Structure formats: structure tokens, C-alpha cells
Coordinates of C-alpha atoms in Angstrom, one line a residue:
X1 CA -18.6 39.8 29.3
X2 CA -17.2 41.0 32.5
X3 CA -13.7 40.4 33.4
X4 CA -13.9 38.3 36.4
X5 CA -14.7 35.7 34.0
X6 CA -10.8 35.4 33.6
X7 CA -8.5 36.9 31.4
X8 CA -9.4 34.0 28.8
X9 CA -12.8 35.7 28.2
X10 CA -11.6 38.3 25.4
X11 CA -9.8 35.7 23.4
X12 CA -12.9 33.5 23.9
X13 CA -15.4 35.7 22.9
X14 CA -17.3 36.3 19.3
X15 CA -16.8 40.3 18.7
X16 CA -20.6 39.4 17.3
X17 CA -22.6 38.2 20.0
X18 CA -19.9 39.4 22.2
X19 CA -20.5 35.9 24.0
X20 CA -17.8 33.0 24.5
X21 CA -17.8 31.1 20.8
X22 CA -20.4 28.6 20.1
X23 CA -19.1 26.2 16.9
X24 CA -16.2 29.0 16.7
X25 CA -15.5 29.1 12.8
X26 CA -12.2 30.8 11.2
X27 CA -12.5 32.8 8.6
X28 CA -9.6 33.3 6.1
X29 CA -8.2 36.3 7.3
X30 CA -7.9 34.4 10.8
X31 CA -10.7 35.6 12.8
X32 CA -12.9 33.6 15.1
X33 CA -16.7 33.8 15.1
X34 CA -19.9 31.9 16.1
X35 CA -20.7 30.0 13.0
X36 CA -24.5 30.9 13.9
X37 CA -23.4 34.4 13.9
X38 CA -20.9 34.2 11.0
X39 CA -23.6 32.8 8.7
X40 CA -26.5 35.5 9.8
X41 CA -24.3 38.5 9.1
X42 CA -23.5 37.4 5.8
X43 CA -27.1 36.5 5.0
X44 CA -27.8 39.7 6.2
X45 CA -25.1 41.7 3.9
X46 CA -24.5 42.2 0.4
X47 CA -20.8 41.5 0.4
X48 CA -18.9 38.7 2.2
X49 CA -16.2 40.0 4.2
X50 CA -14.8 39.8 7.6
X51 CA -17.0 41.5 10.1
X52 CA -14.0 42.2 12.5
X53 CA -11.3 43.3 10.2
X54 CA -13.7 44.1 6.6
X55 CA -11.7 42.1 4.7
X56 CA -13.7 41.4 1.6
X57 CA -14.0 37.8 0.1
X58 CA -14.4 37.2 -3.6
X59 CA -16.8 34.0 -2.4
X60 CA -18.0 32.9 0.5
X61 CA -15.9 30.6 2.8
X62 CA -16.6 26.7 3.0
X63 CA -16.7 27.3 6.8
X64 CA -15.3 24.3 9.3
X65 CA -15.8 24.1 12.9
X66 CA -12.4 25.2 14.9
X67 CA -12.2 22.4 16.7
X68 CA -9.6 23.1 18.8
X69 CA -11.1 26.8 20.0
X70 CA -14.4 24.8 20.4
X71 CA -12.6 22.3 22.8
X72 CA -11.1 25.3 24.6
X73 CA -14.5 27.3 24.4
X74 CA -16.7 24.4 26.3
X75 CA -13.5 23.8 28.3
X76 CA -14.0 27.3 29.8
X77 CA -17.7 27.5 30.2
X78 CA -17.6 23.8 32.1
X79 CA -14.6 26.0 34.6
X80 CA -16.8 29.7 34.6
X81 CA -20.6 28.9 34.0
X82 CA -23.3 31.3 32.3
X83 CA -25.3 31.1 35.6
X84 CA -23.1 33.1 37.9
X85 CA -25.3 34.8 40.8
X86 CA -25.6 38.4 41.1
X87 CA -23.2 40.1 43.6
X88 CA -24.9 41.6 45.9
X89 CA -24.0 44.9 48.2
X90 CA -22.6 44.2 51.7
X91 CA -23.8 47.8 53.0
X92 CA -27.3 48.3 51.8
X93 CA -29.4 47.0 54.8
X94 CA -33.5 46.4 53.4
X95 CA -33.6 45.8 49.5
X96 CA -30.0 44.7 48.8
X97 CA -28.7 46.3 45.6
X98 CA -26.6 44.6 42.8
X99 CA -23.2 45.8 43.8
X100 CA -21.0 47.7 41.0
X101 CA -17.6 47.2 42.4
X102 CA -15.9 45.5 45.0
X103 CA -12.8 47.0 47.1
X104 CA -10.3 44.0 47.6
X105 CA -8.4 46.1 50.5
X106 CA -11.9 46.6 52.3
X107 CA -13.0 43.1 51.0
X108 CA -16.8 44.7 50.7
X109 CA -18.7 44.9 47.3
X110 CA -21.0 47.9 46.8
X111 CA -23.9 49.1 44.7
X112 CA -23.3 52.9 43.2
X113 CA -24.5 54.6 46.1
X114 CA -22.2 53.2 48.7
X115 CA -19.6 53.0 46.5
X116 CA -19.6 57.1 46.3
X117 CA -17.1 57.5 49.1
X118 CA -14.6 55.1 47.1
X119 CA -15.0 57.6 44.4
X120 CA -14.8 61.5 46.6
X121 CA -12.4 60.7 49.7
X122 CA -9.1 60.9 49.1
X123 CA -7.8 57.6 51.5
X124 CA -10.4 55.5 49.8
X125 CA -9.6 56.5 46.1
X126 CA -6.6 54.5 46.8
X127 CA -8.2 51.3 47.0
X128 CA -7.8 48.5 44.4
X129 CA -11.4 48.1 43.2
X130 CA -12.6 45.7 40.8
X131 CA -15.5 44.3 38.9
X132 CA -17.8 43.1 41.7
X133 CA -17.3 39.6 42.6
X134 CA -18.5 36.9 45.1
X135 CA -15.0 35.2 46.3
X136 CA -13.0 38.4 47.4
X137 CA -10.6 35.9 49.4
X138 CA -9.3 34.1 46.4
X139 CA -8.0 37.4 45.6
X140 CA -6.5 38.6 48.9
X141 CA -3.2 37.4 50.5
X142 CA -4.3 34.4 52.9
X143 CA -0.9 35.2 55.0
X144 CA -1.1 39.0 54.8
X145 CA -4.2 39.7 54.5
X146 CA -3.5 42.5 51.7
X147 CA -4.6 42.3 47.7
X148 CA -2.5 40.2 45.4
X149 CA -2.0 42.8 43.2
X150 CA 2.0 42.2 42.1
X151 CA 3.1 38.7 40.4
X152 CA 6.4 36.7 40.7
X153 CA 7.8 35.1 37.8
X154 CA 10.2 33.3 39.6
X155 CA 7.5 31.6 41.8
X156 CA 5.1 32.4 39.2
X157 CA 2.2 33.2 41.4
X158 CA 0.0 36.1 42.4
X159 CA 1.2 38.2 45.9
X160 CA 0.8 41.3 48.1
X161 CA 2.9 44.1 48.6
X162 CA 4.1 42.0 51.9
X163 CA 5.2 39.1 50.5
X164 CA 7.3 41.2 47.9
X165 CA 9.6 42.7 50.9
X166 CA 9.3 39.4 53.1
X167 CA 9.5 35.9 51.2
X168 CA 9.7 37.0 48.0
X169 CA 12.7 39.4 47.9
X170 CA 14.9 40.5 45.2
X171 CA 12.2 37.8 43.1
X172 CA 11.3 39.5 40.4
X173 CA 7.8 40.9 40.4
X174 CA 5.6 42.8 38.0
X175 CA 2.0 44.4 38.8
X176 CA -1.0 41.8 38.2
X177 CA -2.0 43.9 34.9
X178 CA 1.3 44.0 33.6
X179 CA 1.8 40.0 33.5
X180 CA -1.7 39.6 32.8
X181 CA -0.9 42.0 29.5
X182 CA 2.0 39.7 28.7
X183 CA -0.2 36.9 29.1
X184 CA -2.9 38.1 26.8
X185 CA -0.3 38.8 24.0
X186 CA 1.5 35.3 24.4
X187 CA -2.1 33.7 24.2
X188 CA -2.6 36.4 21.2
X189 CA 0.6 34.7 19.5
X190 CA -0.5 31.5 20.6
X191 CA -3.9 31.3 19.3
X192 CA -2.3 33.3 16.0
X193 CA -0.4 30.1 15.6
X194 CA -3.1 27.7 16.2
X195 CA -5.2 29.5 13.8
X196 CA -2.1 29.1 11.3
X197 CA -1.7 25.5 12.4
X198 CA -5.6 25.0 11.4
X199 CA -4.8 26.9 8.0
X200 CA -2.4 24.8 6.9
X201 CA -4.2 21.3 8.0
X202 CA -6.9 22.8 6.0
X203 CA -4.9 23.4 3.4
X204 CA -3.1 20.3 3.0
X205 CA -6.8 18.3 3.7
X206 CA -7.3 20.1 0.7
X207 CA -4.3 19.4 -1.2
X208 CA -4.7 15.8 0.0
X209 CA -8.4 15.6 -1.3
X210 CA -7.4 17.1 -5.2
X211 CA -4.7 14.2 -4.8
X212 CA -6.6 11.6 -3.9
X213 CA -9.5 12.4 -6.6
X214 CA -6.6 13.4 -9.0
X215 CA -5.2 9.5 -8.5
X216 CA -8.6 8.1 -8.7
X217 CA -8.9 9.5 -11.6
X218 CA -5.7 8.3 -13.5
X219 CA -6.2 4.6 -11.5
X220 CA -9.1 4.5 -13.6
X221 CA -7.8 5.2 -16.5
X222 CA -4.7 2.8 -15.7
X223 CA -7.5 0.2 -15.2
X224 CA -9.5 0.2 -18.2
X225 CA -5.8 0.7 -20.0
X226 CA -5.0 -2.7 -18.6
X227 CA -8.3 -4.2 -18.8
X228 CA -8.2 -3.2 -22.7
X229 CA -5.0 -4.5 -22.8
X230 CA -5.9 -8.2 -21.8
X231 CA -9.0 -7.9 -23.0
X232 CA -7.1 -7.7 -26.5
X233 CA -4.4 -10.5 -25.4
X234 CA -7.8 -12.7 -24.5
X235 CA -9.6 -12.2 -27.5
X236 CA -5.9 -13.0 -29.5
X237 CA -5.3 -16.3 -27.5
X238 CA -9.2 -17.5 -28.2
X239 CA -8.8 -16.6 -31.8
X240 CA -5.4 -18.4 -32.1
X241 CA -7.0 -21.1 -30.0
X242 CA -10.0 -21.4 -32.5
X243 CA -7.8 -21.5 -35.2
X244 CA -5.6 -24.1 -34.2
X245 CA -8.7 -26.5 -33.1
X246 CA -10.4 -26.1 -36.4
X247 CA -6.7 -26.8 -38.5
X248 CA -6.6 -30.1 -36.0
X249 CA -9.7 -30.9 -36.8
X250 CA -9.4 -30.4 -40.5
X251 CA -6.4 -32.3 -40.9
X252 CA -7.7 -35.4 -38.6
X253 CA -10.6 -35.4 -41.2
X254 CA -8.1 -35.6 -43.5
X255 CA -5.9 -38.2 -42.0
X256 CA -9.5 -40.2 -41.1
X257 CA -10.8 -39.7 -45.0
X258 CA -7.2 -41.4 -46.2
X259 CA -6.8 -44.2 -43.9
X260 CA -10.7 -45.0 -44.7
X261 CA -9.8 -45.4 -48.5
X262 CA -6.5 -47.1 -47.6
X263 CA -8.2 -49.6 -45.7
X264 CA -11.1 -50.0 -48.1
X265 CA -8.7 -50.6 -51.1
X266 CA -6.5 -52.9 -49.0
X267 CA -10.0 -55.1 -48.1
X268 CA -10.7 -55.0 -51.9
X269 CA -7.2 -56.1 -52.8
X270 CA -7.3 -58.8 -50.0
X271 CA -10.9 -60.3 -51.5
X272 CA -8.6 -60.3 -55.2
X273 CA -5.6 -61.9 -53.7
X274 CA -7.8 -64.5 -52.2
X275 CA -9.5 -65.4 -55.2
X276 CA -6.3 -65.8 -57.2
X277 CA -5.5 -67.6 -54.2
X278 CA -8.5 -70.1 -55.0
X279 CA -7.6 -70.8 -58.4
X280 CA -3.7 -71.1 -58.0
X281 CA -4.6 -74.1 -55.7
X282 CA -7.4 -75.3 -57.5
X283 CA -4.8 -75.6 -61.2
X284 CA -2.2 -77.0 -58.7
X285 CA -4.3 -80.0 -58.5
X286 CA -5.2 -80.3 -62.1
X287 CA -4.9 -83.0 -64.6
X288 CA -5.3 -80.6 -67.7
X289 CA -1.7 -79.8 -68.3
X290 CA -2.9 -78.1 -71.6
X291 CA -4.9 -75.4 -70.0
X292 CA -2.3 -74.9 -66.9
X293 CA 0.8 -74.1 -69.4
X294 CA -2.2 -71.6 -71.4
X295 CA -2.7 -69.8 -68.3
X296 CA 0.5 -69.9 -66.9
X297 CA 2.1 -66.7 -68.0
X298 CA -0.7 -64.8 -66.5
X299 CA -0.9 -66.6 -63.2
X300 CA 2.7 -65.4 -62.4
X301 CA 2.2 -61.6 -62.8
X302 CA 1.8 -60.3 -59.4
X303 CA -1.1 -58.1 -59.3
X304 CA -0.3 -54.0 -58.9
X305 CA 0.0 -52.4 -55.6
X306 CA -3.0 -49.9 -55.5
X307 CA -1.0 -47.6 -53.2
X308 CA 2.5 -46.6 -53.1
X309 CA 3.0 -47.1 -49.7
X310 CA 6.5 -44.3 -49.4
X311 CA 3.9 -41.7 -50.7
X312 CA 1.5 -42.6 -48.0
X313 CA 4.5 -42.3 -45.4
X314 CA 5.8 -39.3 -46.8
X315 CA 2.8 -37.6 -47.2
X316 CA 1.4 -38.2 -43.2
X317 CA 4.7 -37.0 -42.6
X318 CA 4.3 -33.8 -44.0
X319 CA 1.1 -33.7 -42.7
X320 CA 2.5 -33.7 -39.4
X321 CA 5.3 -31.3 -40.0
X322 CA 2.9 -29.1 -41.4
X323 CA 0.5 -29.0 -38.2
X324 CA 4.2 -28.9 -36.0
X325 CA 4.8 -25.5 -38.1
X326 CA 1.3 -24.1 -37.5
X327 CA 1.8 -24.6 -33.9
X328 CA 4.6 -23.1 -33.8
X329 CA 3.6 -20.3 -35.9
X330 CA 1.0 -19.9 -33.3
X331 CA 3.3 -20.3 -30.2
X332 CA 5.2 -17.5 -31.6
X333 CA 2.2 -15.2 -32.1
X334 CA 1.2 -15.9 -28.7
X335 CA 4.6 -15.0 -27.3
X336 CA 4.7 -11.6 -29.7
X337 CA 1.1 -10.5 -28.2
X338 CA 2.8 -11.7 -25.0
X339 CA 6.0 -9.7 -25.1
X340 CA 3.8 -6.8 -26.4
X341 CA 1.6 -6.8 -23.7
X342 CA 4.2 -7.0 -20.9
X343 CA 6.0 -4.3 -22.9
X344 CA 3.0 -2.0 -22.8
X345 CA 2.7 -2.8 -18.6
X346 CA 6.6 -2.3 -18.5
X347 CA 5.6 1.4 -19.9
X348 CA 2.9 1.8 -18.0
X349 CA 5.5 0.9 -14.3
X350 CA 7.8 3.3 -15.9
X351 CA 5.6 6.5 -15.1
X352 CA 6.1 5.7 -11.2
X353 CA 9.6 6.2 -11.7
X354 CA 11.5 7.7 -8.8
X355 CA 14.6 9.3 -7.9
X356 CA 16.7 6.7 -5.6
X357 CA 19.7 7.6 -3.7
X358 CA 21.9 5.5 -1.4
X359 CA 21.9 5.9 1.9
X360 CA 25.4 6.4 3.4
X361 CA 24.2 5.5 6.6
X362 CA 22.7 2.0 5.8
X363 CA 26.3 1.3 3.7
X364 CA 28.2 -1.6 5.0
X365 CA 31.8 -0.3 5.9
X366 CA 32.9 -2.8 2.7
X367 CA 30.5 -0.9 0.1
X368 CA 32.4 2.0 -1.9
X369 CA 29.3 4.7 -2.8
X370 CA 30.1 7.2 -5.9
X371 CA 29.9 10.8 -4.4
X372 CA 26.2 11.4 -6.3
X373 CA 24.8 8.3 -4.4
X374 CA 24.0 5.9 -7.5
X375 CA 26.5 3.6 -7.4
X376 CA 27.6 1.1 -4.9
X377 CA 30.7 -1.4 -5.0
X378 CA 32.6 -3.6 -2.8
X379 CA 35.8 -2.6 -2.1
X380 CA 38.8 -4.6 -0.3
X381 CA 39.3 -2.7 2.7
X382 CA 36.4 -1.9 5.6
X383 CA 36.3 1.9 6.0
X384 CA 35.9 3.8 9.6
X385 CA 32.7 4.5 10.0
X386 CA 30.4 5.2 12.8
X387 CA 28.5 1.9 14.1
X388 CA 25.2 3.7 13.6
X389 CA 21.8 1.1 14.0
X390 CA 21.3 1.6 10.9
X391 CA 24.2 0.2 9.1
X392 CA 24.8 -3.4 8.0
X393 CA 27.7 -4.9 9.9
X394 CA 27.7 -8.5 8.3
X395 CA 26.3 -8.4 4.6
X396 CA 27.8 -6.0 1.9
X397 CA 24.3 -4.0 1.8
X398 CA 22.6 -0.7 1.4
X399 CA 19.2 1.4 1.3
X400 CA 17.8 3.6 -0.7
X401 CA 17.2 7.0 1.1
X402 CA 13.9 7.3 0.9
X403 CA 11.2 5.2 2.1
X404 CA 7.5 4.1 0.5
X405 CA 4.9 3.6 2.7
X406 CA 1.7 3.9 0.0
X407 CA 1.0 3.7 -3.7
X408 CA 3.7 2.4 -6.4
X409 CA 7.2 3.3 -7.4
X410 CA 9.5 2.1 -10.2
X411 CA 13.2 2.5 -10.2
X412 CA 15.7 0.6 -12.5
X413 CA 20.0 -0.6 -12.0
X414 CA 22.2 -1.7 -14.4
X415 CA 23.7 -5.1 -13.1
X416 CA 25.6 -5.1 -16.4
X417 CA 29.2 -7.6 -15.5
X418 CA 28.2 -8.7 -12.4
X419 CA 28.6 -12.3 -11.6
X420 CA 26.9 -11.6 -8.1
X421 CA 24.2 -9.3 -6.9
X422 CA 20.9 -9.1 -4.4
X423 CA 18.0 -6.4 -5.5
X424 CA 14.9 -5.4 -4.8
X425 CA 13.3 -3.8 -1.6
X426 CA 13.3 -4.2 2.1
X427 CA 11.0 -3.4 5.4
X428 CA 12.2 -0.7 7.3
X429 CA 12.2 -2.7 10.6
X430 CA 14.6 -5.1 9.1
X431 CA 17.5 -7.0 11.1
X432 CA 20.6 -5.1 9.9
X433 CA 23.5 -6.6 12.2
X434 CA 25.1 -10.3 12.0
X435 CA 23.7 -12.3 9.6
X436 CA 20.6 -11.9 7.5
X437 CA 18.0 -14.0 5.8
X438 CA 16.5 -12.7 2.2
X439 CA 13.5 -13.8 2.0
X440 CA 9.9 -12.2 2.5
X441 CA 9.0 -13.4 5.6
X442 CA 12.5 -11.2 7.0
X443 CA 11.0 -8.0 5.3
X444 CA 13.5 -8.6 1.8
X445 CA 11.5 -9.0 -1.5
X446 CA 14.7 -9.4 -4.2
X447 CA 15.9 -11.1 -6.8
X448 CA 19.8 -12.4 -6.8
X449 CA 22.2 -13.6 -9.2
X450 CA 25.2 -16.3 -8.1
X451 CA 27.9 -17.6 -10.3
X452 CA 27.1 -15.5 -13.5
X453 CA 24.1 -16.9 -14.7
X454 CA 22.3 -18.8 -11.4
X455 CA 19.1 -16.3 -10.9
X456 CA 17.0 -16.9 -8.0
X457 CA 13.8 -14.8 -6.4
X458 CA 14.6 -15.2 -2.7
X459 CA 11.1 -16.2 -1.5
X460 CA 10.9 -18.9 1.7
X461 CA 12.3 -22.0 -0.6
X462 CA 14.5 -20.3 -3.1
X463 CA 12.7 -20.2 -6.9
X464 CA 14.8 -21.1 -9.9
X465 CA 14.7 -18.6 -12.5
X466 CA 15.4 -19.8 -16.0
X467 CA 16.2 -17.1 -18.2
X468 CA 17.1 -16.8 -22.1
X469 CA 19.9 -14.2 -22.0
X470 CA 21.9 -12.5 -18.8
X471 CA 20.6 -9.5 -17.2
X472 CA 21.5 -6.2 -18.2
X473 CA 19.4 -3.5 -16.8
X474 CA 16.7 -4.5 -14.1
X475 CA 13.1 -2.7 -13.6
X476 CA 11.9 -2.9 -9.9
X477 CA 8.0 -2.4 -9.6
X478 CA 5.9 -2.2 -6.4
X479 CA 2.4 -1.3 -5.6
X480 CA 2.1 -1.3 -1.8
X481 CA -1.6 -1.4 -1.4
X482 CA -1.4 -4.3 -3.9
X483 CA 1.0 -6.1 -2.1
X484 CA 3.3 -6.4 -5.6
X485 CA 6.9 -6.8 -6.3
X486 CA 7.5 -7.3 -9.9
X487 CA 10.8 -7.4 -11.8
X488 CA 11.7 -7.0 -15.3
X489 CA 14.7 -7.4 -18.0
X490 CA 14.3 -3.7 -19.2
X491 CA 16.3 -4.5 -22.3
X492 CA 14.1 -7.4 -23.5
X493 CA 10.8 -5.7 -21.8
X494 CA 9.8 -9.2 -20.7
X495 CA 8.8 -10.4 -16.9
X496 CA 11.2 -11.9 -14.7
X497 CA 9.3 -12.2 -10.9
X498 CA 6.8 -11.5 -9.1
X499 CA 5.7 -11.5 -5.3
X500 CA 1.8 -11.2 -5.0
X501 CA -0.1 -10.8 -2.2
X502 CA 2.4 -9.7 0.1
X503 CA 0.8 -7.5 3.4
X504 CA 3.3 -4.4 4.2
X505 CA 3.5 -3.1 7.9
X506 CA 5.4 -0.5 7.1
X507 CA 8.2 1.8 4.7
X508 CA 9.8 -0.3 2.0
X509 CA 13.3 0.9 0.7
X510 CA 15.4 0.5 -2.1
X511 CA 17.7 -2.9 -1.2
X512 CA 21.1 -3.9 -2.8
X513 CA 23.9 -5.7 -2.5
X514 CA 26.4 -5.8 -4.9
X515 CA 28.1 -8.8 -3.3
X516 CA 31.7 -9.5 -2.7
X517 CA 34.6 -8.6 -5.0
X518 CA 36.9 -11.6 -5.2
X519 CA 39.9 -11.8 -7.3
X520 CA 38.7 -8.6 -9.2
X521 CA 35.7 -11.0 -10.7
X522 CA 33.0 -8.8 -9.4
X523 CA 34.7 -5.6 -9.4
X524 CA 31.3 -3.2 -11.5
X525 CA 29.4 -1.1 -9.8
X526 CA 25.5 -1.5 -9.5
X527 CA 23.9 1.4 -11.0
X528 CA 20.6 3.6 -10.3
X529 CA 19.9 5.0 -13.8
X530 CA 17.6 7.2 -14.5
X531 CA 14.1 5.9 -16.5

């Protein structure tokens, strides 16, 4: 292409088709081509290598548009269209000829033949000629009337030999071809580290994509780990629930069967009792004393029980203590396949694990941090320390260093001889000067401990935790897309809280507090250990 089009035009331009790029491509050694013209030469060649620099390619490249150089590309045909008119020669007077140059100090263009004396007498071979072009006067010095052929980097603008002794004196000016050479290689350097720019987004689009198919991958093997899991704690709670319907069942036949033969004896013994009944009265009232002193001896015997009734207690009793022993036989099975499974999902959290570090710069001036950044105190005396807008002024708190604004993480403290302490995570856009609210709808997700064994979950009203045993080591869970913060008693493997179905805006940190030291009864450190 002709270099009026602008010194653009060489950068632009496919060193195939030699026209300015059309879908520019890059290839990996960093050169630009039509994709049209890319993909026809290597259709058209045995080997797949770079047609500008013959670099050879073991496979051929999955080639993506340049966007950028395409932007630039249409940008620059929009400014210098295809459909430029021919120049024409001023001199020739019948059948004007396409001119071959144009003189900027005669301001004329002309076709070879007049442009011979240009090229033979000796004035005119000192005339600045150029490739032929239509608006000489853009390139001539509107106040001089002479060719901008010099450039001032001071001004930075194009001038004539005039304005160089005149306004722009002791400026410091360089021939048009010179800057125009500088400008070339800056644009060279410039589109070398766009092309770089576009190798590395490619790159890490790449890196991104093996991530993103590599966690799809192990998120579907996590699921159908956990489905197997429950569907295993399902199937153990229906068995034990089948079990325990069918020994209730069984033993209210059993209970049904006795009282059915209790009562049925009772009636008969009822009906006898009633009959002796009859006859008592009826020799009460009799005038044959000989036969009532025969019969005597055996109307006073008092007929045999036909149950003995203590049994019948004691026995229903142990009925019942041995249905309350089955039950709880089964309540502890439950809870075994219950503390197993949570187990198994405490393992599962623990491969999220990540390395937390306290942030200096979120510390309250109270807060004493160990020189490695993994444990955190209160101390008696506020330390000098820059106001930054990070920090906490009020509350004894501090962050983690690094934020989480995707997938899940797992990190675990010892709150071992604590009688206070706040834990759990926080929004980055939380309110860290005066006083604070912990709760979820203030960006804190945490559970707290207060007076040595009171253990709440901060949600909008406070929950009441009620736990077997003090807290040793805590497990802090989250799944951001999930909107899940779970904790656990790491030493017990067994669930403590959870906040489901939480929306997050935006990074979640690390949060603790290890409260106030008072009297020396709060004096231990909280402690990031390692999983």
C-alpha cells in the first residue's frame, strides 16, 4: 500500500495479501495475518510454520481473532478508505495521466513524463517529492507557505524550515522521517506488547478453562461422595426406623395377647366368685344346720388367685424397660452414623484448607499479633499505630490477609482457655470504626463465646448454642457460591452452626476477635493452625 495512507499502514498490513488485516489472527511466534490468508497458506503447505518469520509449528494453531488489531484495522479503513481517487497530473493538458509524484515545494503532481525535469535539473532535484497525493495543502505550512518537512517535540506538530527560525526557536526539532521512524518503532514496541498482552489473556483463558473443567470434575466427584454418603445415612435411619416399628409392634401384640387372657381369666373368676356368691347367701338362709356345718370348711377357703398380680407388674415393666433400651440402642446408632457422616464431611472441608495470616493493618491498636501472623491477643496497653481505614478503632478485631470472593475455603483456630472470643468471616465493605454489630445482615458470619461456656452464632436474634463439652479447636467452612458458613468442634468432628443461604456481594475474610483481657482471665492467644 502506498504511504500516503499514513505511517499506520505497515503495521496494519498482512505481509500476505499485503492489504490492511481483515480478522487479523496472531500466530504464536507474534505475527499478525489475515485469518483468510493464514488458513490458505497452510492449506496450501506441507508444514505449518510462520510465513513471515518460518518458524515451524509442531501443530497447527487454534487461531483467535486479534481483536484489538481488528478494532484498530476497521478503525483505520473507516479514517483512509479503499476508494481513494487516482491523482491526476496538473501539467498534462488533453488525456490527463495518473501522476507518479507530487513536489510539495511546487505543490503540482506529475505523471513520469513531466516529472523528468524533477529528476535532470539540478534546482529542481532539490525538491521534497512524495508519493502523489490529492491534498498537497495539508502538507504545506499554511503561514509560510513552505513543506512541513521538520517536527517539534515540544509543540509536537509538523513545521517548515520558517517556523523553525521564527516561532519555533531553540524548540527542538527533528526531520519529518526521523520522528516518523521513532514513531514506527514505539508503535513496533507498542503493538509487541499488545500482542504479549493478548498472549498472556490467552494463556490464562486457557489456564482458567483446564481449571474450571478440572473443578467440575472433582465437584462431581465431591457430589456423588456426598450423595453416597446420605444415601448410606438414609438407608441406616429407614432400616433402624423399620426395626424399631416392627419391635413396637411386636411387643404391643404382646402386651394386647396378655391383657386379653388377663381379662378373660378375671371374667371367668368373676362368673366363679358369683356363684359361690349365690350359694353362700342361699345356706345363710337355711334351716338345715346339718348340711351347713358339712359344708362349712369348704365354703371358707378363698378360691386361688389365677394370676400373681406382682408378676404381671413386674413383667410389663420389663417390657417397657426393654423397648426403653432398644430405643436407646437405636438413638445411639443413629447418632454413631451421625457423627460418622459429619466426620466424613468434616474431611471432605478439610481439603479447602488455606493458609490464613493476620492482617496488621486491620489489627485494633489493643490486639498483640505474633511476628508469623497466627496469633492474636489483647494486650493492656493501645499501641501507636497509624489510623489507616482499614483498622478497627472500637472492637478488639482483625482480618485475615487475604480475601475470598469464589469457591470454598477451610481454616481452623485453637480457642483452647478462652473464656471470650468472636470467629468466623466478614464482608470486605464492613463498618470498621465506632461500634459494630455481628450479625449477617452487617457483613459478620461468626460464632462467639461469653463467660466460658455461653456459645452463640451471631445471626439477627442471637441463637443459643447448646453444647456437650467446651471448645477446643474450631473448623471454619464456607462455600461462596453456596452461600454456606459452617462451623465445627474439630476435636469431636461434630457440627456446631450453620448460615445457609446467605447472598455475598463481595470478598469475605478471615474475622476474629479474641476479646478483652480482664484481670489476666482471657490472657491466650487465638491460634491459626495448620490442617
Amino acid at each position: 500500500m502506498s504511504s500516503s495512507s499514513g505511517p499506520l499502514t505497515e503495521e496494519l498490513q498482512c505481509s500476505i495479501c499485503l492489504e490492511v488485516f481483515t480478522d487479523p489472527v496472531s500466530t504464536p511466534c507474534g505475527n499478525n495475518f489475515c485469518k483468510t490468508c493464514l488458513n490458505t497458506f497452510w492449506n496450501n503447505s506441507r508444514t505449518c510454520s510462520c510465513p513471515y518469520c518460518k518458524e515451524t509449528f509442531t501443530q497447527r494453531p487454534d487461531l483467535k481473532i486479534n481483536t484489538t488489531l481488528r478494532d484498530i484495522s476497521e478503525h483505520y479503513k473507516e479514517k483512509s478508505p479503499e476508494e481513494k481517487a487516482e491523482v491526476v497530473c496538473d501539467v498534462c493538458e488533453d488525456r490527463k495521466l495518473n501522476a507518479l509524484k507530487s513536489c510539495l515545494v511546487c505543490q503540482s503532481s506529475y505523471c513520469q513524463t513531466h516529472l523528468e525535469p524533477h529528476l535532470r535539473v539540478a534546482g529542481l532535484k532539490k525538491h521534497k517529492l512524495m508519493d502523489p497525493v490529492r491534498n498537497l495543502e495539508d502538507y504545506i505550512c499554511q503561514k509560510h507557505d513552505r513543506p512541513l518537512e521538520l517536527f517539534c517535540r515540544d509543540d509536537q506538530t509538523c513545521v517548515c524550515s520558517f517556523c523553525c527560525v521564527k516561532e519555533h526557536k531553540n524548540h527542538n526539532t527533528v526531520p519529518l522521517e526521523e520522528e516518523v521512524e521513532d514513531k514506527k518503532t514505539e508503535l513496533m514496541k507498542t503493538q509487541k506488547d499488545v500482542q504479549q498482552m493478548i498472549q498472556d489473556r490467552i494463556k490464562k483463558i486457557q489456564e482458567v478453562k483446564h481449571s474450571a473443567g478440572v473443578r467440575k470434575i472433582n465437584s462431581e466427584k465431591e457430589k456423588a461422595a456426598c450423595v453416597e454418603i446420605f444415601t448410606d445415612l438414609i438407608r441406616s435411619i429407614e432400616r433402624c426406623q423399620t426395626e424399631l416399628l416392627e419391635m413396637m409392634e411386636e411387643q404391643q401384640k404382646a402386651v394386647e395377647k396378655q391383657e386379653e387372657e388377663l381379662i378373660e381369666e378375671l371374667e371367668q373368676e368373676i362368673t366363679e366368685l358369683k356363684m359361690r356368691n349365690t350359694e353362700l347367701e342361699q345356706l345363710s338362709h337355711t334351716e338345715d344346720h346339718l348340711h351347713l356345718l358339712q359344708i362349712y370348711s369348704s365354703l371358707q377357703c378363698r378360691p386361688a388367685d389365677t394370676r400373681n398380680w406382682p408378676e404381671i407388674s413386674l413383667k410389663t415393666r420389663e417390657n417397657l424397660e426393654t423397648l426403653r433400651e432398644t430405643l436407646d440402642q437405636l438413638k445411639d446408632t443413629l447418632n454413631e452414623k451421625l457423627s460418622q457422616t459429619v466426620s466424613s464431611e468434616l474431611k471432605w472441608m478439610q481439603q479447602y484448607a488455606v493458609d490464613v495470616t493476620l492482617d496488621p493493618d486491620t489489627a485494633h491498636p489493643e490486639l498483640i499479633l505474633s511476628d508469623d501472623g497466627k496469633q492474636v491477643k489483647h494486650g493492656d496497653i493501645e499501641q501507636e499505630l497509624p489510623d489507616k481505614p482499614q483498622r478497627f478503632d472500637q472492637c478488639p478485631c482483625v482480618l485475615g490477609k487475604e480475601g475470598f470472593s469464589s469457591g470454598r475455603f477451610y481454616f481452623e483456630v485453637q480457642v483452647k482457655g478462652k473464656t471470650d472470643w468472636d470467629l468466623g468471616v466478614a464482608r470486605e465493605s464492613i463498618n470498621r470504626k465506632g461500634d459494630i454489630i455481628l450479625t449477617p445482615s452487617d457483613g459478620f458470619w461468626i460464632v462467639v463465646l461469653r463467660n466460658g461456656n455461653e456459645y452463640k452464632a451471631g445471626a439477627s436474634s442471637p441463637v443459643s448454642l447448646s453444647l456437650k463439652v467446651n471448645l477446643q479447636q474450631v473448623g471454619v467452612f464456607v462455600d461462596y457460591e453456596e452461600g454456606l458458613v459452617s462451623f465445627y468442634d474439630v476435636e469431636s468432628s461434630s457440627h456446631i452452626y450453620s448460615f445457609t443461604g446467605q447472598t455475598f456481594i463481595d470478598k469475605l475474610y478471615p474475622f476474629f476477635s479474641p476479646c478483652l483481657n480482664i484481670a489476666s482471665k482471657n490472657s491466650n492467644p487465638l491460634i491459626i493452625i495448620p490442617v
